[in-house]
Short mmCIF file of N, CA and C in Angstrom, two decimals:
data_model
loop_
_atom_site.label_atom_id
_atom_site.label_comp_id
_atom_site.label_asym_id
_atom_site.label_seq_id
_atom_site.Cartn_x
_atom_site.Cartn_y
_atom_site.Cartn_z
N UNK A 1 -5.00 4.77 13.23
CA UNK A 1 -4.71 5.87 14.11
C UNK A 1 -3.20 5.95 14.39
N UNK A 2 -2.67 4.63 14.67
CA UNK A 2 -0.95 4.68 14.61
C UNK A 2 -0.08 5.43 13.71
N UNK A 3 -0.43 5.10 12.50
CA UNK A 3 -0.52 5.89 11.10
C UNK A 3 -0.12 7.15 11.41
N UNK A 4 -1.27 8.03 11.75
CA UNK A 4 -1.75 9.03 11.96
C UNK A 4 -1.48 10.02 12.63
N UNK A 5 -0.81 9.29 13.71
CA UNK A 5 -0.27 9.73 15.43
C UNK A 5 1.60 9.89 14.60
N UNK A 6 1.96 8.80 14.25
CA UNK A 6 3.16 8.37 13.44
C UNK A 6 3.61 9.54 12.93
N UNK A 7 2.92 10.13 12.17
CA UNK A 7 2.97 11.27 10.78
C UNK A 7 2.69 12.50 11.28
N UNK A 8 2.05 12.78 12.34
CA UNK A 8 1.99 14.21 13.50
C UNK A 8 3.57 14.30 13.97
N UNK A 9 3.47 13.01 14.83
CA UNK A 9 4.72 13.13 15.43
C UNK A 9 6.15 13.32 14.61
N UNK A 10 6.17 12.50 13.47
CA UNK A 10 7.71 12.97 12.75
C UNK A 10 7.57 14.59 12.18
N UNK A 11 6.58 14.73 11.68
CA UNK A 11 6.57 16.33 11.21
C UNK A 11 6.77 17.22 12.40
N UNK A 12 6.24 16.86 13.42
CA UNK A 12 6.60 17.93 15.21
C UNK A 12 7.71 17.99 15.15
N UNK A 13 9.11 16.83 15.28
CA UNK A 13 10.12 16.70 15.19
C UNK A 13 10.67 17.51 14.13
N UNK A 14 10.51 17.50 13.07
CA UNK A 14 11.19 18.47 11.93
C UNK A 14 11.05 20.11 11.85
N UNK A 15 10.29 20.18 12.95
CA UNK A 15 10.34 21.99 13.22
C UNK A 15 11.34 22.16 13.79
N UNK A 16 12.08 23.19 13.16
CA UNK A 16 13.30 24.41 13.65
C UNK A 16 13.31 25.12 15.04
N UNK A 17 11.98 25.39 15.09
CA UNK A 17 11.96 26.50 16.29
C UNK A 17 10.23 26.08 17.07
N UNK A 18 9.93 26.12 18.28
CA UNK A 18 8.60 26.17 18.60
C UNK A 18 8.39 26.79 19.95
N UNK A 19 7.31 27.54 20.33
CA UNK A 19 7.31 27.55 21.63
C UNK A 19 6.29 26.60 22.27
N UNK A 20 6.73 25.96 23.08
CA UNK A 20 5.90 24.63 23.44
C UNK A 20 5.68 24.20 24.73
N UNK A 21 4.83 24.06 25.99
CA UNK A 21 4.62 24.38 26.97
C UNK A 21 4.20 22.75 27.66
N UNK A 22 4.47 21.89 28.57
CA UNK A 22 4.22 20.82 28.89
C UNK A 22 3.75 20.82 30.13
N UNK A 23 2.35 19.58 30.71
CA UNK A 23 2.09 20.09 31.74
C UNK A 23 1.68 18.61 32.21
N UNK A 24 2.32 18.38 33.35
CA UNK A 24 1.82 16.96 33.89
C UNK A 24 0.56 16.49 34.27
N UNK A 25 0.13 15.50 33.98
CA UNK A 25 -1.22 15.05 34.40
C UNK A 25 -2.67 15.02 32.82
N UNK A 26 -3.58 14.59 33.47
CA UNK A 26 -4.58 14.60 31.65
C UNK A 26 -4.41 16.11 31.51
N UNK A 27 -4.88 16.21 30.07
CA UNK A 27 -5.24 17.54 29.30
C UNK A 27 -6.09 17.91 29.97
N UNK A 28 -6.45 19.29 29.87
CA UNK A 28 -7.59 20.18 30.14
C UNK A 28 -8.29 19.65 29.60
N UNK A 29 -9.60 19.80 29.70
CA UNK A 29 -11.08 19.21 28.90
C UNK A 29 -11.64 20.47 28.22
N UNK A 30 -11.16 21.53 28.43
CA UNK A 30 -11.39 22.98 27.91
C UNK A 30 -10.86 22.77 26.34
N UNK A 31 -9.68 22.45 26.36
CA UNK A 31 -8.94 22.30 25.24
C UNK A 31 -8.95 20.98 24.10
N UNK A 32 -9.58 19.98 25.06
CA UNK A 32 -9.48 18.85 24.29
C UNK A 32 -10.89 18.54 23.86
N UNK A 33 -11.48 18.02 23.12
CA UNK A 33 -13.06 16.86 23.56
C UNK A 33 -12.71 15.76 23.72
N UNK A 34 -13.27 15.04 24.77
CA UNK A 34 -13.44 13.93 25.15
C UNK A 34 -12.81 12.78 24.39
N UNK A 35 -13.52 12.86 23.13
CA UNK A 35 -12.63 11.75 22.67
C UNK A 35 -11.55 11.44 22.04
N UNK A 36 -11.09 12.64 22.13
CA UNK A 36 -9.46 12.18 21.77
C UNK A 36 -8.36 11.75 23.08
N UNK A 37 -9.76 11.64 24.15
CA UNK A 37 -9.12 10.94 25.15
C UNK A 37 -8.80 8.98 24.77
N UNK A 38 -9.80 8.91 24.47
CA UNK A 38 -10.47 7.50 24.30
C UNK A 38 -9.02 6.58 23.33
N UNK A 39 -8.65 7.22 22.07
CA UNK A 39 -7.32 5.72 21.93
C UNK A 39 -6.33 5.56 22.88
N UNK A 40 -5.76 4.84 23.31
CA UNK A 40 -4.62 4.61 23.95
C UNK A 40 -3.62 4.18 23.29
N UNK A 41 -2.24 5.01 22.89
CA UNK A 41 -1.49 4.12 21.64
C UNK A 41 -0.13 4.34 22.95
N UNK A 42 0.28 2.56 22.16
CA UNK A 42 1.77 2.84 23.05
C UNK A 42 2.90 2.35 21.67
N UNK A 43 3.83 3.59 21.59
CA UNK A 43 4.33 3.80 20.59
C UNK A 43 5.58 3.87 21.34
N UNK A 44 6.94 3.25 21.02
CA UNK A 44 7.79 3.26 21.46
C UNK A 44 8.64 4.74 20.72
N UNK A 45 9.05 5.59 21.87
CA UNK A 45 9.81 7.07 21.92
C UNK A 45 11.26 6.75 20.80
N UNK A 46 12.11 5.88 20.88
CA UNK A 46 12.64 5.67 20.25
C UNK A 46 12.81 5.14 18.70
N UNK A 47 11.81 4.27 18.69
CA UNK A 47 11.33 3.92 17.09
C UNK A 47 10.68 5.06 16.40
N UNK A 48 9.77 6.19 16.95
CA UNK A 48 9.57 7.23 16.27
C UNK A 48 10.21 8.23 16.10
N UNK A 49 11.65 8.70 17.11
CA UNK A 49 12.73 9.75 16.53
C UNK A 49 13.28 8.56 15.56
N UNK A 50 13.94 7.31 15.28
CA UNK A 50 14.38 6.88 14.13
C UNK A 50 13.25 6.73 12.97
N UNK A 51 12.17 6.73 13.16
CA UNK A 51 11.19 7.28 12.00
C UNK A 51 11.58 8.20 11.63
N UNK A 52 11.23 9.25 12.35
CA UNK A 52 11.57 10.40 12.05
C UNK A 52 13.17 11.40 11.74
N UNK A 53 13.74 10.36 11.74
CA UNK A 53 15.43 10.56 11.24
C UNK A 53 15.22 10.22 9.74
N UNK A 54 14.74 8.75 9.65
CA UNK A 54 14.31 8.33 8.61
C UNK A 54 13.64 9.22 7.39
N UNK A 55 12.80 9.96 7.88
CA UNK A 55 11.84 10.84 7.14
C UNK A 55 12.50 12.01 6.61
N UNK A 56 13.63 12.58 7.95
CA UNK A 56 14.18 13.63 7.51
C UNK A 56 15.19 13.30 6.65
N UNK A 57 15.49 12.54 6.37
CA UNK A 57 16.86 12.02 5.44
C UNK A 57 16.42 12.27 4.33
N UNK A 58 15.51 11.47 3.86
CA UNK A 58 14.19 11.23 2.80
C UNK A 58 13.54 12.70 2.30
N UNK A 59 12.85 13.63 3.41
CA UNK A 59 12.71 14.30 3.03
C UNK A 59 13.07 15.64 2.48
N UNK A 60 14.71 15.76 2.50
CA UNK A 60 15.67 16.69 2.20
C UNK A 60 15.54 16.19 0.59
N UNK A 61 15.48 14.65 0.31
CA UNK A 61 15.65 14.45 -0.91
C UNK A 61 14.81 14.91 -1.75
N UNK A 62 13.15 14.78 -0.87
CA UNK A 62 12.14 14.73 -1.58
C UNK A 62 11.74 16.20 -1.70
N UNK A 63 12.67 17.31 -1.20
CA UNK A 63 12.27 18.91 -1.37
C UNK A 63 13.28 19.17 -2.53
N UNK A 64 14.00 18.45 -3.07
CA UNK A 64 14.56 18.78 -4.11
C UNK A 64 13.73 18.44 -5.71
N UNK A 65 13.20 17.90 -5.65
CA UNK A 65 12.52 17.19 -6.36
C UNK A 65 11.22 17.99 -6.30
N UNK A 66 10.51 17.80 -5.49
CA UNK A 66 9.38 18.65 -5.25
C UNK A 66 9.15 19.86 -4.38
N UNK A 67 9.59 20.72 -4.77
CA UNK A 67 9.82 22.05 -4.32
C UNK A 67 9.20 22.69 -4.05
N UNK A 68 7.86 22.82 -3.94
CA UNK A 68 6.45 23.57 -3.09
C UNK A 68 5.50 22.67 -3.19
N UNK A 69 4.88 22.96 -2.68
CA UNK A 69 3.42 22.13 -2.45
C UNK A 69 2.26 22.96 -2.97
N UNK A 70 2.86 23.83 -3.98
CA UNK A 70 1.93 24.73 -4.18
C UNK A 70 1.89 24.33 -6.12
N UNK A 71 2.70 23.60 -5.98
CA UNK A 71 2.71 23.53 -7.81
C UNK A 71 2.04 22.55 -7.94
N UNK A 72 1.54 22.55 -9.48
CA UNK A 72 0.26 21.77 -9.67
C UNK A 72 1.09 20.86 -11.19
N UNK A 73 0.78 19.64 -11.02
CA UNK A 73 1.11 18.93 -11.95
C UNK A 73 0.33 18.22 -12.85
N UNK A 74 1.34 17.75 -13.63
CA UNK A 74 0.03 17.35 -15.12
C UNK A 74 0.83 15.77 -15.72
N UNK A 75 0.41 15.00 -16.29
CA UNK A 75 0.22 13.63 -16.49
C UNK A 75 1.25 14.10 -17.96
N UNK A 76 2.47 13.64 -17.95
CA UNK A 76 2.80 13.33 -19.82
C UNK A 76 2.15 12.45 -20.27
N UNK A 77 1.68 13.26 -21.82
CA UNK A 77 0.82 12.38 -22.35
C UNK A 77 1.62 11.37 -23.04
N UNK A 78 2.65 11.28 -23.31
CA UNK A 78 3.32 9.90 -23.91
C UNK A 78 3.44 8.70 -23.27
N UNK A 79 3.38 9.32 -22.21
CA UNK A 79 3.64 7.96 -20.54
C UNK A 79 2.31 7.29 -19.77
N UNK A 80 1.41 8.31 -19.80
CA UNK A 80 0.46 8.30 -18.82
C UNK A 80 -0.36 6.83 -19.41
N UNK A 81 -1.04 6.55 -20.52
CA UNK A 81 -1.34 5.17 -20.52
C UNK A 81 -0.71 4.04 -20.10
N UNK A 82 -0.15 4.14 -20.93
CA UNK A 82 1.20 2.98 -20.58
C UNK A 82 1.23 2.98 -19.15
N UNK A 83 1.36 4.09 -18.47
CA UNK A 83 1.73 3.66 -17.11
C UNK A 83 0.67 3.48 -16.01
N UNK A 84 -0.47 3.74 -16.14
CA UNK A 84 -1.56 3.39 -15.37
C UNK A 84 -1.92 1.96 -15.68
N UNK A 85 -1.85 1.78 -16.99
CA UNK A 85 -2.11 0.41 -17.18
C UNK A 85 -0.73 -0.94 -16.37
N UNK A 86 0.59 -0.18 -15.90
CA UNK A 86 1.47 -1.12 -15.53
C UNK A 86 1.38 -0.81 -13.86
N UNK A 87 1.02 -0.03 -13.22
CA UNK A 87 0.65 0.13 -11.90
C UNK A 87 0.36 -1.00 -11.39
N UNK A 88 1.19 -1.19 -10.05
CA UNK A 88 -0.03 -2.46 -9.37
C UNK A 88 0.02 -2.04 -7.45
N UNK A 89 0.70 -1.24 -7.96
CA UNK A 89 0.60 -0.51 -6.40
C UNK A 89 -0.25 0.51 -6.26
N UNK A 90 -1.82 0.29 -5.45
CA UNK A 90 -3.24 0.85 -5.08
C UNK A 90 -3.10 2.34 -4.63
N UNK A 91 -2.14 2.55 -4.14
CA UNK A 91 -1.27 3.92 -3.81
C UNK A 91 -0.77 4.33 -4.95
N UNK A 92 0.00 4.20 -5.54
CA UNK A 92 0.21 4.91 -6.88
C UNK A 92 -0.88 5.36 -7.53
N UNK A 93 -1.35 4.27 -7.76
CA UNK A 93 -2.49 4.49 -9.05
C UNK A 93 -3.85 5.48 -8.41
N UNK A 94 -4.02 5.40 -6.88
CA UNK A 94 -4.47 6.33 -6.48
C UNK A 94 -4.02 8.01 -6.77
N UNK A 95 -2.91 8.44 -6.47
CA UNK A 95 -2.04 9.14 -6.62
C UNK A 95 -2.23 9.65 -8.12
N UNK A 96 -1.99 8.90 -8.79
CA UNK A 96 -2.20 9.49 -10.86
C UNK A 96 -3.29 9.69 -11.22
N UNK A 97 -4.25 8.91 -10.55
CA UNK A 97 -5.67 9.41 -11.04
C UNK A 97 -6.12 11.00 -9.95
N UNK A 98 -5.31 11.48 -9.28
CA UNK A 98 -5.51 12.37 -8.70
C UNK A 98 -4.64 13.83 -9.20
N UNK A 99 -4.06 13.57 -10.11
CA UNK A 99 -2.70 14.50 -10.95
C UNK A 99 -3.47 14.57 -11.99
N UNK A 100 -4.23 15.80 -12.21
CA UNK A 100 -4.93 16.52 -12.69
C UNK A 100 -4.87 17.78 -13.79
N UNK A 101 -3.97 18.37 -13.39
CA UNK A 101 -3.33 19.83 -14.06
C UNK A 101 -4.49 20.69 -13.73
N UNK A 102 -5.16 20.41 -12.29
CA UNK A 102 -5.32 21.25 -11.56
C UNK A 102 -5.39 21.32 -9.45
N UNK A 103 -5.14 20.12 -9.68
CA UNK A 103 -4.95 20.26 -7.86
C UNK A 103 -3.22 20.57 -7.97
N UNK A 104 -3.46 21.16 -6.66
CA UNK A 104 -1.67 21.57 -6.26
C UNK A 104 -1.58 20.00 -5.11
N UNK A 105 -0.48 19.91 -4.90
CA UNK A 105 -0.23 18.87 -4.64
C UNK A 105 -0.72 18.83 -2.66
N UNK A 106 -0.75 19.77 -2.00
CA UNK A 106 -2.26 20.18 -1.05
C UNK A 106 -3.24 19.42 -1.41
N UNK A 107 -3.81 19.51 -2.20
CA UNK A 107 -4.73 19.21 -2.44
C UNK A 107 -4.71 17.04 -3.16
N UNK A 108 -4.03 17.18 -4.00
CA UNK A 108 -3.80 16.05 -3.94
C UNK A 108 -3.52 15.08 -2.60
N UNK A 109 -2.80 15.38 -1.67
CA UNK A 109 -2.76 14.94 -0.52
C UNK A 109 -4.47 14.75 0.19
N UNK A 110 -5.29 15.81 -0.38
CA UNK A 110 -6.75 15.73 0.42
C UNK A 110 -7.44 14.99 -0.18
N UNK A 111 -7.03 14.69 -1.80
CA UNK A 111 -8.68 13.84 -2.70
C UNK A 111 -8.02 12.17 -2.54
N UNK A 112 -6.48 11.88 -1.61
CA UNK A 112 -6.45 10.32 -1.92
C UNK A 112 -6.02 9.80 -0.66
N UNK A 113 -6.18 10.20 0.54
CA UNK A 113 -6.60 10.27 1.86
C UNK A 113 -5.27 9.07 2.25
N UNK A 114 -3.98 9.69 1.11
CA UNK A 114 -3.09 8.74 2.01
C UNK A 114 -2.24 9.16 2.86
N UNK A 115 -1.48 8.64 3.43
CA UNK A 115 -0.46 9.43 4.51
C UNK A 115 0.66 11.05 3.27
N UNK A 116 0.64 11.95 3.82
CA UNK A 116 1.75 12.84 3.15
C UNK A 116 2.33 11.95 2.56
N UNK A 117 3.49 11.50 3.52
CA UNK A 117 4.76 10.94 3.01
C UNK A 117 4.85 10.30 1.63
N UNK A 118 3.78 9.57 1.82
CA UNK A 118 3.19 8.24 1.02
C UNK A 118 3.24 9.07 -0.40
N UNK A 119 2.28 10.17 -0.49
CA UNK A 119 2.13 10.54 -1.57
C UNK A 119 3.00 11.34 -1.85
N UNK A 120 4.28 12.11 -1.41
CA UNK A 120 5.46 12.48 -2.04
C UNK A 120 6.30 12.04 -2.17
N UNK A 121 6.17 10.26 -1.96
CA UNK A 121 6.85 9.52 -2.50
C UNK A 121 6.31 9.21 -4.04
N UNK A 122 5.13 8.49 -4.21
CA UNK A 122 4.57 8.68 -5.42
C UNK A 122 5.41 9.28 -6.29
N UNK A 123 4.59 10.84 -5.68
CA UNK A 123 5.57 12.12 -6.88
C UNK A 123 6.71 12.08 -7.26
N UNK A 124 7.34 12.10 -6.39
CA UNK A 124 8.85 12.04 -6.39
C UNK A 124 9.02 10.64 -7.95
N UNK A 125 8.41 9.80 -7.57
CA UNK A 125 8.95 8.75 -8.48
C UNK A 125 8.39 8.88 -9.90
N UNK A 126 7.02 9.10 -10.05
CA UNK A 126 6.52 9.79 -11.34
C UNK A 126 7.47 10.81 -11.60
N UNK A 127 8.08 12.05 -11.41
CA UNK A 127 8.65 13.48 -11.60
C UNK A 127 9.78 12.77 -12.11
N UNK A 128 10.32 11.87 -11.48
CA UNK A 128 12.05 11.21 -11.52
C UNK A 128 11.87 10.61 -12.65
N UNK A 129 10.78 9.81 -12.74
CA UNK A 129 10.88 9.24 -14.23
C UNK A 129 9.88 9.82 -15.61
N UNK A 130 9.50 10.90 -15.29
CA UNK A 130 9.39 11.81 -16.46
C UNK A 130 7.65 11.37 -16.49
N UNK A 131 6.69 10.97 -15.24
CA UNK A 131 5.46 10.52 -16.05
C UNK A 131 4.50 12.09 -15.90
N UNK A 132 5.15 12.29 -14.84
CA UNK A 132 4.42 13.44 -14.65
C UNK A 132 5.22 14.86 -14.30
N UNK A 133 4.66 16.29 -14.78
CA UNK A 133 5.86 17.17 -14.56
C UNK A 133 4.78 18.60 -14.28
N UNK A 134 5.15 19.51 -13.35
CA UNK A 134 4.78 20.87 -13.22
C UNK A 134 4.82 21.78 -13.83
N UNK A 135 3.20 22.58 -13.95
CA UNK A 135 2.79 23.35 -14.72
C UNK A 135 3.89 24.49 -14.84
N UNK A 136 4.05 25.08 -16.31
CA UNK A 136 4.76 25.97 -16.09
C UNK A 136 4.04 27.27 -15.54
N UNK A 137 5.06 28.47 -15.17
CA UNK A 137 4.58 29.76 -14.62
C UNK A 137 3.01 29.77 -15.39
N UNK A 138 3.32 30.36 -16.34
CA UNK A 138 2.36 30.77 -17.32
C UNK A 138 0.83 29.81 -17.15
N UNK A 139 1.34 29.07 -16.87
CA UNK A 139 0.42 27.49 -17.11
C UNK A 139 -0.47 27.91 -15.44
N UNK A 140 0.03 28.09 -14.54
CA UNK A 140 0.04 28.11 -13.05
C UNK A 140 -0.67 30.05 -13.15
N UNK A 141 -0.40 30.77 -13.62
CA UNK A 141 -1.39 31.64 -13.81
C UNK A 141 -2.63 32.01 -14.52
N UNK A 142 -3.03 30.93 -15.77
CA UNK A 142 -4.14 30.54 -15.85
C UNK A 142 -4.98 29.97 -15.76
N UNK A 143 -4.54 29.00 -14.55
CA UNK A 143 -5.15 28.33 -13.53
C UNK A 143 -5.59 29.10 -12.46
N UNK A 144 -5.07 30.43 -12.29
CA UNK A 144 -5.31 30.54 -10.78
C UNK A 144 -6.25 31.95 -11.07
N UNK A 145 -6.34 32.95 -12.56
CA UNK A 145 -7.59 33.30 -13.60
C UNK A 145 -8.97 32.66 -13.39
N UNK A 146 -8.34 31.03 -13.44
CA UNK A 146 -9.97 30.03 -13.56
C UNK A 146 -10.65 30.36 -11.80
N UNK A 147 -9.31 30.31 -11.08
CA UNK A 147 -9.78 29.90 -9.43
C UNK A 147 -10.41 31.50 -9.07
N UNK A 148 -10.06 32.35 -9.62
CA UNK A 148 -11.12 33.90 -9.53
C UNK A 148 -11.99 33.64 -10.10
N UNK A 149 -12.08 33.09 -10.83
CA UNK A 149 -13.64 33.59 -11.42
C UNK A 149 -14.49 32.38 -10.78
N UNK A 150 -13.85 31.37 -9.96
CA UNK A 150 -15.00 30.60 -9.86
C UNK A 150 -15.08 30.96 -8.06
N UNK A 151 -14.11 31.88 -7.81
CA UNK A 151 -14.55 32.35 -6.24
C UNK A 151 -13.77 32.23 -5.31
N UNK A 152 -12.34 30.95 -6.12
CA UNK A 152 -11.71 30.42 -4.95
C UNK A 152 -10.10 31.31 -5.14
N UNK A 153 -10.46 32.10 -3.96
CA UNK A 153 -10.09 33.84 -4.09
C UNK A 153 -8.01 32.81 -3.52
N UNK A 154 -8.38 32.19 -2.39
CA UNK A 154 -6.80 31.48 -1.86
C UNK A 154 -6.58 30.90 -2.49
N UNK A 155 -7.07 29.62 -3.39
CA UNK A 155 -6.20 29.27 -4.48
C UNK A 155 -5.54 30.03 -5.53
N UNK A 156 -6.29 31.13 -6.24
CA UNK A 156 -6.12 31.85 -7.06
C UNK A 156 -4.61 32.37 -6.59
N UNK A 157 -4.74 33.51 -5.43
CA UNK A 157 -3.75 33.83 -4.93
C UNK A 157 -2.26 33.07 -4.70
N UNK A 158 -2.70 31.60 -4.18
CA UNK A 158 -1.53 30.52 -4.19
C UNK A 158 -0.97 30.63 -5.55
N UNK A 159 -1.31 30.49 -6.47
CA UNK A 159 -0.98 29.86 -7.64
C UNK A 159 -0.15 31.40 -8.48
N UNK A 160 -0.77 32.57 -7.97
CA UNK A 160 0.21 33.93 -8.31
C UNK A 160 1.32 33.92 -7.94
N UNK A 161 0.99 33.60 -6.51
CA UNK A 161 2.48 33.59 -6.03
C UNK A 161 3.81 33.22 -6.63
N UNK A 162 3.04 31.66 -6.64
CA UNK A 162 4.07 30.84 -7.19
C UNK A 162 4.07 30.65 -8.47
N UNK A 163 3.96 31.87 -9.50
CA UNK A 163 4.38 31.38 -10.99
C UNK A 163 5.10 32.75 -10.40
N UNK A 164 4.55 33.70 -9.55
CA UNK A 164 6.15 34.76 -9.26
C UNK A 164 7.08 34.25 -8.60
N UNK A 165 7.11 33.07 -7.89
CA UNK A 165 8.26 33.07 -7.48
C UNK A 165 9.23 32.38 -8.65
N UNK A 166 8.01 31.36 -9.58
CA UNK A 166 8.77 31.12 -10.87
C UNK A 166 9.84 31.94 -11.40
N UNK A 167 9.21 33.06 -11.61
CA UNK A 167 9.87 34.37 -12.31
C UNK A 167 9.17 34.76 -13.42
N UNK A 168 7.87 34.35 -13.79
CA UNK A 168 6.88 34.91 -14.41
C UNK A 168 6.81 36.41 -14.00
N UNK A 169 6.91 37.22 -15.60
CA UNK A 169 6.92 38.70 -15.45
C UNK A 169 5.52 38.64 -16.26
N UNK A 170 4.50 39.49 -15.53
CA UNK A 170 3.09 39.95 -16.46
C UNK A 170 2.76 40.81 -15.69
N UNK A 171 2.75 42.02 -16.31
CA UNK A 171 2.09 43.94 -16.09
C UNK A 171 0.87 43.70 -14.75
N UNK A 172 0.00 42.77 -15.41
CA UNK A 172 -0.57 42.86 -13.88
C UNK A 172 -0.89 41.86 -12.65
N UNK A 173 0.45 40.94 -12.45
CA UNK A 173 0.18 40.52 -11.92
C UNK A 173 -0.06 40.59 -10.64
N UNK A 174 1.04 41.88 -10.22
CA UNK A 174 0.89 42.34 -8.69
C UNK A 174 -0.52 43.09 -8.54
N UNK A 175 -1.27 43.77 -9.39
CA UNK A 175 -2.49 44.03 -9.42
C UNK A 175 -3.11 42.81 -8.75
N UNK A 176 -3.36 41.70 -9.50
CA UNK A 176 -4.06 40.28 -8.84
C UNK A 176 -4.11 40.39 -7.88
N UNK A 177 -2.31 39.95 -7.81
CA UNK A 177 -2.15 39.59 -5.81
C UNK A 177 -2.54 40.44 -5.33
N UNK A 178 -1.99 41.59 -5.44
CA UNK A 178 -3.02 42.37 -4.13
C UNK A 178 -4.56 42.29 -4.23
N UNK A 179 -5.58 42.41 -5.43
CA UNK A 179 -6.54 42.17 -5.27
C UNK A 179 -7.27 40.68 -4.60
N UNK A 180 -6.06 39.95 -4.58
CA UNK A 180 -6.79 38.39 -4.09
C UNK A 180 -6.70 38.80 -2.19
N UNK A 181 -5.78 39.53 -2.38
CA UNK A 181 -5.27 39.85 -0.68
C UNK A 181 -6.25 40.65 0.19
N UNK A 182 -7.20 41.38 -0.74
CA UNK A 182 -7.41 42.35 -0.63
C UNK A 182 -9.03 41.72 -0.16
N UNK A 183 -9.45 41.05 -0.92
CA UNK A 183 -10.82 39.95 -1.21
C UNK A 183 -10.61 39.38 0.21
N UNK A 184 -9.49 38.93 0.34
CA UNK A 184 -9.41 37.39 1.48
C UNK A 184 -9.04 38.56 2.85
N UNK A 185 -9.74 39.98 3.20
CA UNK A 185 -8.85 41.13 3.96
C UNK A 185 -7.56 40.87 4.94
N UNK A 186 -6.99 40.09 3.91
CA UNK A 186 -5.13 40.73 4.23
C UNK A 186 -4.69 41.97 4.04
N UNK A 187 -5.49 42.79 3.65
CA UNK A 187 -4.78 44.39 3.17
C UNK A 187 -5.74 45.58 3.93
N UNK A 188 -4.59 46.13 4.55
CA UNK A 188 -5.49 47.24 5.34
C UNK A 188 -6.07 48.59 3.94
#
């Protein structure tokens, strides 16, 4: 739960702007259930803004490197034996067996239930050393073809986006998007 509480709190810290309202005494019970009354963590205020200095340092690096969370990556096949077999860190090797060339990295974060951070560190170090690399545009729009037809109308849409923001040019792709927008009623 420290973990957990840890990784809320440095990401709160890294917002720009919030409107945020504080009120002395327990939470409402309207707003909360009960048991997220129940842990008691005493986390020192200061060790978690230097976490969270920590993180932000780190994570300026790690948005260069990995640049959306929306791109979906794929295993080089020249590397990928070789390197599962030299793994000995349970986190990593979690992590590669989850790099698919079809979860976006969202999603990878959901099938290996480790902390964020944790796993864009991973990436970061596979990407840096060439084991693993992101689908191209093209690659990222016939993936997101597969995610219409099997229903999953927001992935589909995710994955348009971002082979346009690639700079993938195809006649219909703005057709799609709006039709995925249109499915999920974002469009009046």
């Amino acid at each position: 739960v420290r973990d957990q509480v840890t990784d809320e709190i440095c990401e709160l810290l890294t917002w720009t702007s919030a409107k945020v309202e504080f009120h002395r005494g327990d939470p409402p019970l309207d707003i909360f259930d009960e048991d997220h009354f129940l842990p008691k963590l005493h986390i020192s205020p200061t060790s978690m803004v230097m976490e969270s200095a920590r993180r932000q340092d780190e994570w300026s690096e790690i948005q260069k490197i990995l640049p959306s969370l929306d791109d979906i990556y794929v295993h080089n096949p020249e590397s990928y034996f070789n390197l599962a077999s030299q793994l000995e860190n349970a986190s990593e090797r979690e992590v590669l067996a989850a790099v698919d060339g079809k979860r976006n990295v969202h999603e990878i974060i959901e099938a290996v239930h480790l902390h964020r951070f944790d796993v864009f560190q991973c990436l970061v170090s596979f990407i840096k050393n060439h084991e693993v690399y992101p689908l191209k545009p093209n690659e990222l729009v016939n993936v997101a073809m597969e995610c219409e037809r099997e229903g999953n109308v927001a992935k589909a849409l995710a994955q348009f986006l971002r082979a346009e923001q690639l700079g993938i040019v195809q006649f219909d792709l703005p057709k799609r998007i709006a039709k995925c927008h249109e499915v999920l009623g974002e469009l009046d």
